[in-house]
């Protein structure tokens, strides 16, 4: 499994929640997802703004924690084709992460890209 330190500055991933995902179809994104269940080669989860997201791709060997950050390509307004999976543990403040998504796509965008 790749770690959060494996970043490619030539192709940055935009922080997104469920609402913002639709603005980046075909682009590289990163999202925090609460894992609900796995089925048919996808993880079904909930974004930090309570939208359902499908994460396609093979998760790393071993078990996923309750929250995972995925980095990959936004396939459509509800799914991400994951390249990197990062376990984030079983508790996280989703409101803070959601706010980070909003700030990184708003007036402070220049600090993130």
mmCIF file of C-alpha atoms in Angstrom:
data_model
loop_
_atom_site.group_PDB
_atom_site.id
_atom_site.type_symbol
_atom_site.label_atom_id
_atom_site.label_comp_id
_atom_site.label_asym_id
_atom_site.label_seq_id
_atom_site.Cartn_x
_atom_site.Cartn_y
_atom_site.Cartn_z
ATOM 1 C CA UNK A 1 0.000 0.000 0.000
ATOM 2 C CA UNK A 2 1.249 3.451 -0.856
ATOM 3 C CA UNK A 3 1.664 5.946 1.900
ATOM 4 C CA UNK A 4 0.448 9.504 2.075
ATOM 5 C CA UNK A 5 4.028 10.565 1.367
ATOM 6 C CA UNK A 6 3.839 9.162 -2.187
ATOM 7 C CA UNK A 7 2.746 12.294 -3.993
ATOM 8 C CA UNK A 8 3.288 13.323 -7.577
ATOM 9 C CA UNK A 9 3.617 17.101 -7.690
ATOM 10 C CA UNK A 10 3.476 17.071 -11.496
ATOM 11 C CA UNK A 11 -0.070 15.662 -11.366
ATOM 12 C CA UNK A 12 -1.642 16.842 -8.097
ATOM 13 C CA UNK A 13 -4.868 15.338 -6.819
ATOM 14 C CA UNK A 14 -7.573 17.843 -5.917
ATOM 15 C CA UNK A 15 -9.272 17.431 -2.526
ATOM 16 C CA UNK A 16 -12.938 16.613 -3.152
ATOM 17 C CA UNK A 17 -16.066 15.655 -1.291
ATOM 18 C CA UNK A 18 -19.133 14.134 -2.955
ATOM 19 C CA UNK A 19 -20.462 17.473 -4.169
ATOM 20 C CA UNK A 20 -17.143 18.606 -5.683
ATOM 21 C CA UNK A 21 -16.451 15.276 -7.398
ATOM 22 C CA UNK A 22 -18.722 16.176 -10.336
ATOM 23 C CA UNK A 23 -16.480 19.146 -11.174
ATOM 24 C CA UNK A 24 -13.427 16.946 -11.751
ATOM 25 C CA UNK A 25 -14.608 14.072 -13.968
ATOM 26 C CA UNK A 26 -11.587 12.659 -15.788
ATOM 27 C CA UNK A 27 -9.179 14.421 -13.428
ATOM 28 C CA UNK A 28 -7.039 13.212 -10.507
ATOM 29 C CA UNK A 29 -8.773 13.617 -7.140
ATOM 30 C CA UNK A 30 -8.375 12.615 -3.502
ATOM 31 C CA UNK A 31 -11.308 11.938 -1.209
ATOM 32 C CA UNK A 32 -11.886 10.679 2.297
ATOM 33 C CA UNK A 33 -14.481 7.931 2.308
ATOM 34 C CA UNK A 34 -16.174 6.151 5.185
ATOM 35 C CA UNK A 35 -16.244 2.495 4.154
ATOM 36 C CA UNK A 36 -19.784 1.107 4.182
ATOM 37 C CA UNK A 37 -19.203 -2.188 2.338
ATOM 38 C CA UNK A 38 -17.280 -3.888 -0.452
ATOM 39 C CA UNK A 39 -18.964 -5.623 -3.362
ATOM 40 C CA UNK A 40 -18.197 -6.555 -6.973
ATOM 41 C CA UNK A 41 -14.694 -5.050 -6.986
ATOM 42 C CA UNK A 42 -15.779 -1.724 -5.513
ATOM 43 C CA UNK A 43 -15.943 -0.111 -2.111
ATOM 44 C CA UNK A 44 -19.174 1.689 -1.384
ATOM 45 C CA UNK A 45 -18.694 4.542 0.998
ATOM 46 C CA UNK A 46 -19.877 7.867 2.259
ATOM 47 C CA UNK A 47 -18.071 11.126 1.517
ATOM 48 C CA UNK A 48 -17.413 13.773 4.144
ATOM 49 C CA UNK A 49 -20.516 15.635 2.950
ATOM 50 C CA UNK A 50 -22.703 12.496 3.243
ATOM 51 C CA UNK A 51 -22.880 11.562 -0.443
ATOM 52 C CA UNK A 52 -22.495 7.974 -1.595
ATOM 53 C CA UNK A 53 -19.271 7.305 -3.502
ATOM 54 C CA UNK A 54 -18.217 4.152 -5.342
ATOM 55 C CA UNK A 55 -14.478 3.487 -5.271
ATOM 56 C CA UNK A 56 -13.404 1.161 -8.066
ATOM 57 C CA UNK A 57 -10.161 -0.751 -8.009
ATOM 58 C CA UNK A 58 -8.465 -3.324 -5.861
ATOM 59 C CA UNK A 59 -7.914 -2.214 -2.278
ATOM 60 C CA UNK A 60 -4.565 -3.114 -0.722
ATOM 61 C CA UNK A 61 -4.066 -6.521 0.849
ATOM 62 C CA UNK A 62 -5.308 -6.648 4.402
ATOM 63 C CA UNK A 63 -8.305 -4.932 5.808
ATOM 64 C CA UNK A 64 -9.425 -1.386 5.289
ATOM 65 C CA UNK A 65 -10.045 0.849 8.271
ATOM 66 C CA UNK A 66 -13.365 2.617 8.750
ATOM 67 C CA UNK A 67 -12.091 5.628 6.824
ATOM 68 C CA UNK A 68 -9.822 5.552 3.773
ATOM 69 C CA UNK A 69 -8.404 8.280 1.609
ATOM 70 C CA UNK A 70 -8.395 7.343 -2.055
ATOM 71 C CA UNK A 71 -6.435 9.043 -4.793
ATOM 72 C CA UNK A 72 -7.414 8.341 -8.365
ATOM 73 C CA UNK A 73 -9.400 9.457 -11.378
ATOM 74 C CA UNK A 74 -12.981 10.699 -11.051
ATOM 75 C CA UNK A 75 -14.937 8.387 -13.375
ATOM 76 C CA UNK A 76 -18.239 10.186 -12.977
ATOM 77 C CA UNK A 77 -20.072 12.280 -10.395
ATOM 78 C CA UNK A 78 -20.298 9.338 -7.969
ATOM 79 C CA UNK A 79 -17.212 7.182 -8.559
ATOM 80 C CA UNK A 80 -13.440 7.222 -8.369
ATOM 81 C CA UNK A 81 -11.064 4.741 -10.013
ATOM 82 C CA UNK A 82 -8.534 4.429 -7.182
ATOM 83 C CA UNK A 83 -4.777 4.336 -7.732
ATOM 84 C CA UNK A 84 -3.706 4.810 -4.105
ATOM 85 C CA UNK A 85 -5.496 3.753 -0.907
ATOM 86 C CA UNK A 86 -4.511 5.191 2.490
ATOM 87 C CA UNK A 87 -6.048 3.859 5.687
ATOM 88 C CA UNK A 88 -7.073 6.780 7.913
ATOM 89 C CA UNK A 89 -8.229 4.812 10.957
ATOM 90 C CA UNK A 90 -11.663 4.312 12.436
ATOM 91 C CA UNK A 91 -12.298 7.833 13.756
ATOM 92 C CA UNK A 92 -11.742 11.139 12.026
ATOM 93 C CA UNK A 93 -13.368 14.545 12.091
ATOM 94 C CA UNK A 94 -15.173 14.468 8.748
ATOM 95 C CA UNK A 95 -16.362 18.062 9.156
ATOM 96 C CA UNK A 96 -12.761 19.308 9.214
ATOM 97 C CA UNK A 97 -11.837 17.253 6.135
ATOM 98 C CA UNK A 98 -14.967 18.509 4.391
ATOM 99 C CA UNK A 99 -13.972 22.086 5.206
ATOM 100 C CA UNK A 100 -10.506 21.375 3.785
ATOM 101 C CA UNK A 101 -12.191 20.303 0.530
ATOM 102 C CA UNK A 102 -14.179 23.527 0.417
ATOM 103 C CA UNK A 103 -11.166 25.751 1.168
ATOM 104 C CA UNK A 104 -8.928 23.974 -1.353
ATOM 105 C CA UNK A 105 -11.524 24.570 -4.068
ATOM 106 C CA UNK A 106 -12.356 28.150 -3.080
ATOM 107 C CA UNK A 107 -10.439 31.268 -2.213
ATOM 108 C CA UNK A 108 -7.378 29.292 -1.029
ATOM 109 C CA UNK A 109 -7.115 27.060 -4.111
ATOM 110 C CA UNK A 110 -3.729 28.558 -4.999
ATOM 111 C CA UNK A 111 -2.253 27.079 -1.809
ATOM 112 C CA UNK A 112 -3.191 23.530 -2.798
ATOM 113 C CA UNK A 113 -2.407 23.268 -6.518
#
